[in-house]
Short mmCIF file of C-alpha atoms in Angstrom, two decimals:
data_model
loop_
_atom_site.label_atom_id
_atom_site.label_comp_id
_atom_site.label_asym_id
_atom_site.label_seq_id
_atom_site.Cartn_x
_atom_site.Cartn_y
_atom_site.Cartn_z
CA UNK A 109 0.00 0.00 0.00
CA UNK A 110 1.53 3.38 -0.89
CA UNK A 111 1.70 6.45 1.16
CA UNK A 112 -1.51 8.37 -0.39
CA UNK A 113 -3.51 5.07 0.26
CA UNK A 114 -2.42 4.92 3.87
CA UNK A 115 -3.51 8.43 3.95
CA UNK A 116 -6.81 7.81 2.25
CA UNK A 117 -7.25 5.11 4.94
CA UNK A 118 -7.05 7.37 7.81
CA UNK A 119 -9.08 10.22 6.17
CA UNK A 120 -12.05 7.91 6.45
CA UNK A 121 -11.49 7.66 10.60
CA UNK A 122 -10.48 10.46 12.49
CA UNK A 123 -11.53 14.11 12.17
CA UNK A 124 -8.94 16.66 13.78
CA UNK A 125 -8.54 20.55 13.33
CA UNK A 126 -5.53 21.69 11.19
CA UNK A 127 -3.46 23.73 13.86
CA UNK A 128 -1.12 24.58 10.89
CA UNK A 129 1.17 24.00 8.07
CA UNK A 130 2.28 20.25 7.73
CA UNK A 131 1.14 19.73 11.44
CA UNK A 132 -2.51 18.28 10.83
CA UNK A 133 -4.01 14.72 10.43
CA UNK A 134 -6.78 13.26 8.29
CA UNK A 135 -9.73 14.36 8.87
CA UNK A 136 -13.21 12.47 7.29
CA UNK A 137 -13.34 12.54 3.46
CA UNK A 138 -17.35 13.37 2.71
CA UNK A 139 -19.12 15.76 0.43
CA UNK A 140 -20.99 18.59 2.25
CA UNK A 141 -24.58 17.74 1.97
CA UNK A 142 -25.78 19.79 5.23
CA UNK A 143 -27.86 22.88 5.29
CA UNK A 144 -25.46 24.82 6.44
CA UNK A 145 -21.92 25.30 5.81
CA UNK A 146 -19.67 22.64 6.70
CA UNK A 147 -15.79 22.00 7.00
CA UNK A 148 -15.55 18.43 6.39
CA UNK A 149 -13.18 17.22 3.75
CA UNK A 150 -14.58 16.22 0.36
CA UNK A 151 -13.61 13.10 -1.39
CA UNK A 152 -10.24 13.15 -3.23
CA UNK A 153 -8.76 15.62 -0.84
CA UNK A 154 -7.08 15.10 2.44
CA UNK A 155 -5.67 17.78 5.67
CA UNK A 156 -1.97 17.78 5.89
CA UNK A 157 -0.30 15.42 7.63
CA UNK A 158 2.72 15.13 9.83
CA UNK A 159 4.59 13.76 6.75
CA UNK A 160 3.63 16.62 4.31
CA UNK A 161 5.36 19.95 4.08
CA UNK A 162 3.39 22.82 2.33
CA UNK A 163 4.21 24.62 0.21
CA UNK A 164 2.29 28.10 -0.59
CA UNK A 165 2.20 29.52 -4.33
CA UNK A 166 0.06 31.89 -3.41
CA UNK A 167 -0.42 33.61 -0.37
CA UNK A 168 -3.45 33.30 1.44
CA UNK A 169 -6.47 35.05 0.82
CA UNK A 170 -9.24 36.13 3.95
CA UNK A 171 -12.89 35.98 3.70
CA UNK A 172 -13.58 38.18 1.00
CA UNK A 173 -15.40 41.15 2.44
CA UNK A 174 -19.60 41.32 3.40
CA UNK A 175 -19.09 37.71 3.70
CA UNK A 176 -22.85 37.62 4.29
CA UNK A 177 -24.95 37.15 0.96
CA UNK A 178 -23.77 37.31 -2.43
CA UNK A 179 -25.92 37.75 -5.52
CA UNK A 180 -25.87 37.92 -9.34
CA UNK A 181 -29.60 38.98 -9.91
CA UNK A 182 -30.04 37.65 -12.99
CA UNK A 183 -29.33 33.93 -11.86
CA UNK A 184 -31.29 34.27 -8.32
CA UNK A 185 -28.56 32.32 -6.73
CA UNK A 186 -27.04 33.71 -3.82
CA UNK A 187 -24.37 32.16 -1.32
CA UNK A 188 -24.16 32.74 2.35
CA UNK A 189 -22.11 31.45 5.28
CA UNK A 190 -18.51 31.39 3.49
CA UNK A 191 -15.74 29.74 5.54
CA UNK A 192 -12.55 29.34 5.32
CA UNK A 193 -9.94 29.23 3.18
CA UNK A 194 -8.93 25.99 4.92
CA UNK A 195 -5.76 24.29 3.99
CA UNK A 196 -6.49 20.91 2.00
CA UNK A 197 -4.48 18.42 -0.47
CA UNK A 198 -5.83 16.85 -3.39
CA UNK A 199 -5.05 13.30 -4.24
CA UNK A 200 -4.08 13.71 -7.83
CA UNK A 201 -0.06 13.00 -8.15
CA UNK A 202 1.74 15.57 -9.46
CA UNK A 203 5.12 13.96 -9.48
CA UNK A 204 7.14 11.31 -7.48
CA UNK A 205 10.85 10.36 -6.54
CA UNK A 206 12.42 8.27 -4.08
CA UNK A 207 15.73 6.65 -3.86
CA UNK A 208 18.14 4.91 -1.25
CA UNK A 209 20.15 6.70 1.43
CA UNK A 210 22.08 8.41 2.33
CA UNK A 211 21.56 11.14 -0.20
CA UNK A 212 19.22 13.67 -0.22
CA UNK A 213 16.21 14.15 -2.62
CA UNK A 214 15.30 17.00 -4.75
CA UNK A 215 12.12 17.79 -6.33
CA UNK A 216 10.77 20.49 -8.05
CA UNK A 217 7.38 20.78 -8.92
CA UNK A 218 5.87 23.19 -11.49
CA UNK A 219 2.13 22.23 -12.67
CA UNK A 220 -0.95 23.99 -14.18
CA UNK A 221 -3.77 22.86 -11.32
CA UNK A 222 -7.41 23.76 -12.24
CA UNK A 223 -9.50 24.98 -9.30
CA UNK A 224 -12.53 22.98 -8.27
CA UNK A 225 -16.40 23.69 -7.47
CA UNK A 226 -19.05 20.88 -5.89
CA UNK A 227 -21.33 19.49 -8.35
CA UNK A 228 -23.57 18.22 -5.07
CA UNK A 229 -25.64 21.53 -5.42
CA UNK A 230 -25.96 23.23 -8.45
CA UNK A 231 -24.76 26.93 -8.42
CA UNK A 232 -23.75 29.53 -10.98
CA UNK A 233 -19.94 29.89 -11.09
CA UNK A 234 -20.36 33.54 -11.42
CA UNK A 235 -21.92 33.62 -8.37
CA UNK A 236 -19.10 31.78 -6.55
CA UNK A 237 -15.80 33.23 -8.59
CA UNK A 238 -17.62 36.57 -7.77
CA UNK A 239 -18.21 35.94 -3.87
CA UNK A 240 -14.96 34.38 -2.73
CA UNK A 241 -12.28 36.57 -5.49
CA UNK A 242 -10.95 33.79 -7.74
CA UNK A 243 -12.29 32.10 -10.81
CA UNK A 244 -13.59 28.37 -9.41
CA UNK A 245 -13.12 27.14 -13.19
CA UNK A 246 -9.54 28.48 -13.79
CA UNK A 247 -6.26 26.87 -13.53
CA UNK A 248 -3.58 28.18 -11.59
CA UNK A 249 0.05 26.91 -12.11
CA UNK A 250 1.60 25.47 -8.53
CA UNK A 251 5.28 25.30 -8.31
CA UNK A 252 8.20 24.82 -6.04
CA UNK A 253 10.72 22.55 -4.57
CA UNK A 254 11.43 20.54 -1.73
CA UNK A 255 14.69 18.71 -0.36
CA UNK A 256 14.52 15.47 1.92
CA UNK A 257 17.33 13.72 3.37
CA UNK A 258 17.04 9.88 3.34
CA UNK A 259 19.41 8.18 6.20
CA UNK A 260 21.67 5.51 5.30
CA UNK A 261 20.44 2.03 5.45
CA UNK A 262 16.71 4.11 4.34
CA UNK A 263 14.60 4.07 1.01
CA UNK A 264 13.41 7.60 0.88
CA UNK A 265 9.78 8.64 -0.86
CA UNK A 266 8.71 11.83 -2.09
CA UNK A 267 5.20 12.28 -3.66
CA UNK A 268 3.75 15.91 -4.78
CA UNK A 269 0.25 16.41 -4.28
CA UNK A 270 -1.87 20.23 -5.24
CA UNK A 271 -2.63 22.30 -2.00
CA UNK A 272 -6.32 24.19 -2.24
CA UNK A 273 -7.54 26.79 -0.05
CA UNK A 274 -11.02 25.10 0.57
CA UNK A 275 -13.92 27.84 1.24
CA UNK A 276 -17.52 26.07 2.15
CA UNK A 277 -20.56 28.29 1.88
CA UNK A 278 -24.22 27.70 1.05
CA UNK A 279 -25.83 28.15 -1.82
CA UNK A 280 -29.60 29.67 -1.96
CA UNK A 281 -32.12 29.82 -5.56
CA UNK A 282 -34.73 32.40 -5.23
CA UNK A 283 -34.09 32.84 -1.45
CA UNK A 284 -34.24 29.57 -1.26
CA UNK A 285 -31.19 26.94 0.87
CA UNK A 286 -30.01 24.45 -1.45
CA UNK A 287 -27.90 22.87 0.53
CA UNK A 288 -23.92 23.29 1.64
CA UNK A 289 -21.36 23.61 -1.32
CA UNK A 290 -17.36 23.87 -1.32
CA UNK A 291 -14.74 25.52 -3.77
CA UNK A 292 -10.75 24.95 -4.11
CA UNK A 293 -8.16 27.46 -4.91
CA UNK A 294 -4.94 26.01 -6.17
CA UNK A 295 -2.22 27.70 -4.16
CA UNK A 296 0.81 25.57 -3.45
CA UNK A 297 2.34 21.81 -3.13
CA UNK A 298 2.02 19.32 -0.64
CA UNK A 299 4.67 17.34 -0.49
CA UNK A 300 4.34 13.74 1.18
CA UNK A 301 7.97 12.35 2.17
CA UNK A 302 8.57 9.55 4.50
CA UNK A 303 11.28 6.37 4.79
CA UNK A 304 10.98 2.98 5.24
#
């Protein structure tokens, strides 16, 4: 079993705030449904773990202001409740390396990522890219590098995973609640890197 699935594994048990950069664990991997906003972790993305080291692109952007209601009146959608951004990986390699110690290993990532909306609750992306600053069907290239130093006697893995600010709202038709939504902002690498 590789590193990601390991990850995957635990994603499915244990919920636990992120308390910062590369310092998290898993937390549960389900699609909001709620009707309100909620901070669970969608499928195909994970929190940092004590093995990953972020890596920022971007820089991170607050709750865009009168986070209360936002609307584009000739849609009648409307989202309230943002939250976030919230630091998540996706589970879509980017690149791998590994190789056996003692030597160090070097990888640099550059990769065009493409931002990601919900389909659980149907919403204009107008609506969205206008509420929270950033286009939720753009790309965004990620890059940087990271350097790990594998022990002697040690097989050394590196595995390069996006980073997305997560922001969960929730969406309303006609002053209506749909039903909690989520978008992803590209904005950095995680890098998994462990030895066995």
């Amino acid at each position: 079993m590789n590193r990601i699935s390991k990850t995957a594994v635990l994603a499915s048990v244990v919920i636990l705030p992120m308390t910062g950069a590369g310092t998290a664990s898993a937390a549960q991997a389900s699609t909001p449904k709620a009707s309100t906003a909620s901070t669970s972790i969608p499928d195909g993305f994970f929190r940092p773990g004590s093995n990953t080291v972020v890596k920022r692109t971007a820089s991170a952007a607050p709750i865009p202001a009168a986070p209360g209601v936002s609307t584009l009146a000739s849609s009648g959608y409307s989202i309230k409740n943002v939250d976030g951004p919230n630091e998540v990986c996706g589970t879509t390699k980017l690149q791998k390396t590994s190789g056996a110690g003692k030597t160090t290993l070097v990888m640099t990532v550059s990769k065009s990522v493409s931002a990601e909306l919900s389909s659980e609750v149907s919403v204009d992306a107008e609506v969205v890219s206008g509420k929270l600053g950033f286009k939720v069907t753009g790309t965004t290239t990620v890059e940087d590098q990271t350097r790990y130093e594998v022990p002697k006697g040690k097989y050394g893995y590196i595995e390069a995973y996006p980073l997305y600010d997560m922001y969960t709202f929730n969406v309303y038709y006609e002053g209506k609640n749909k039903g909690a939504s989520w978008a992803m902002r590209p904005v950095g690498v995680c890098f998994n890197q462990w030895t066995d």
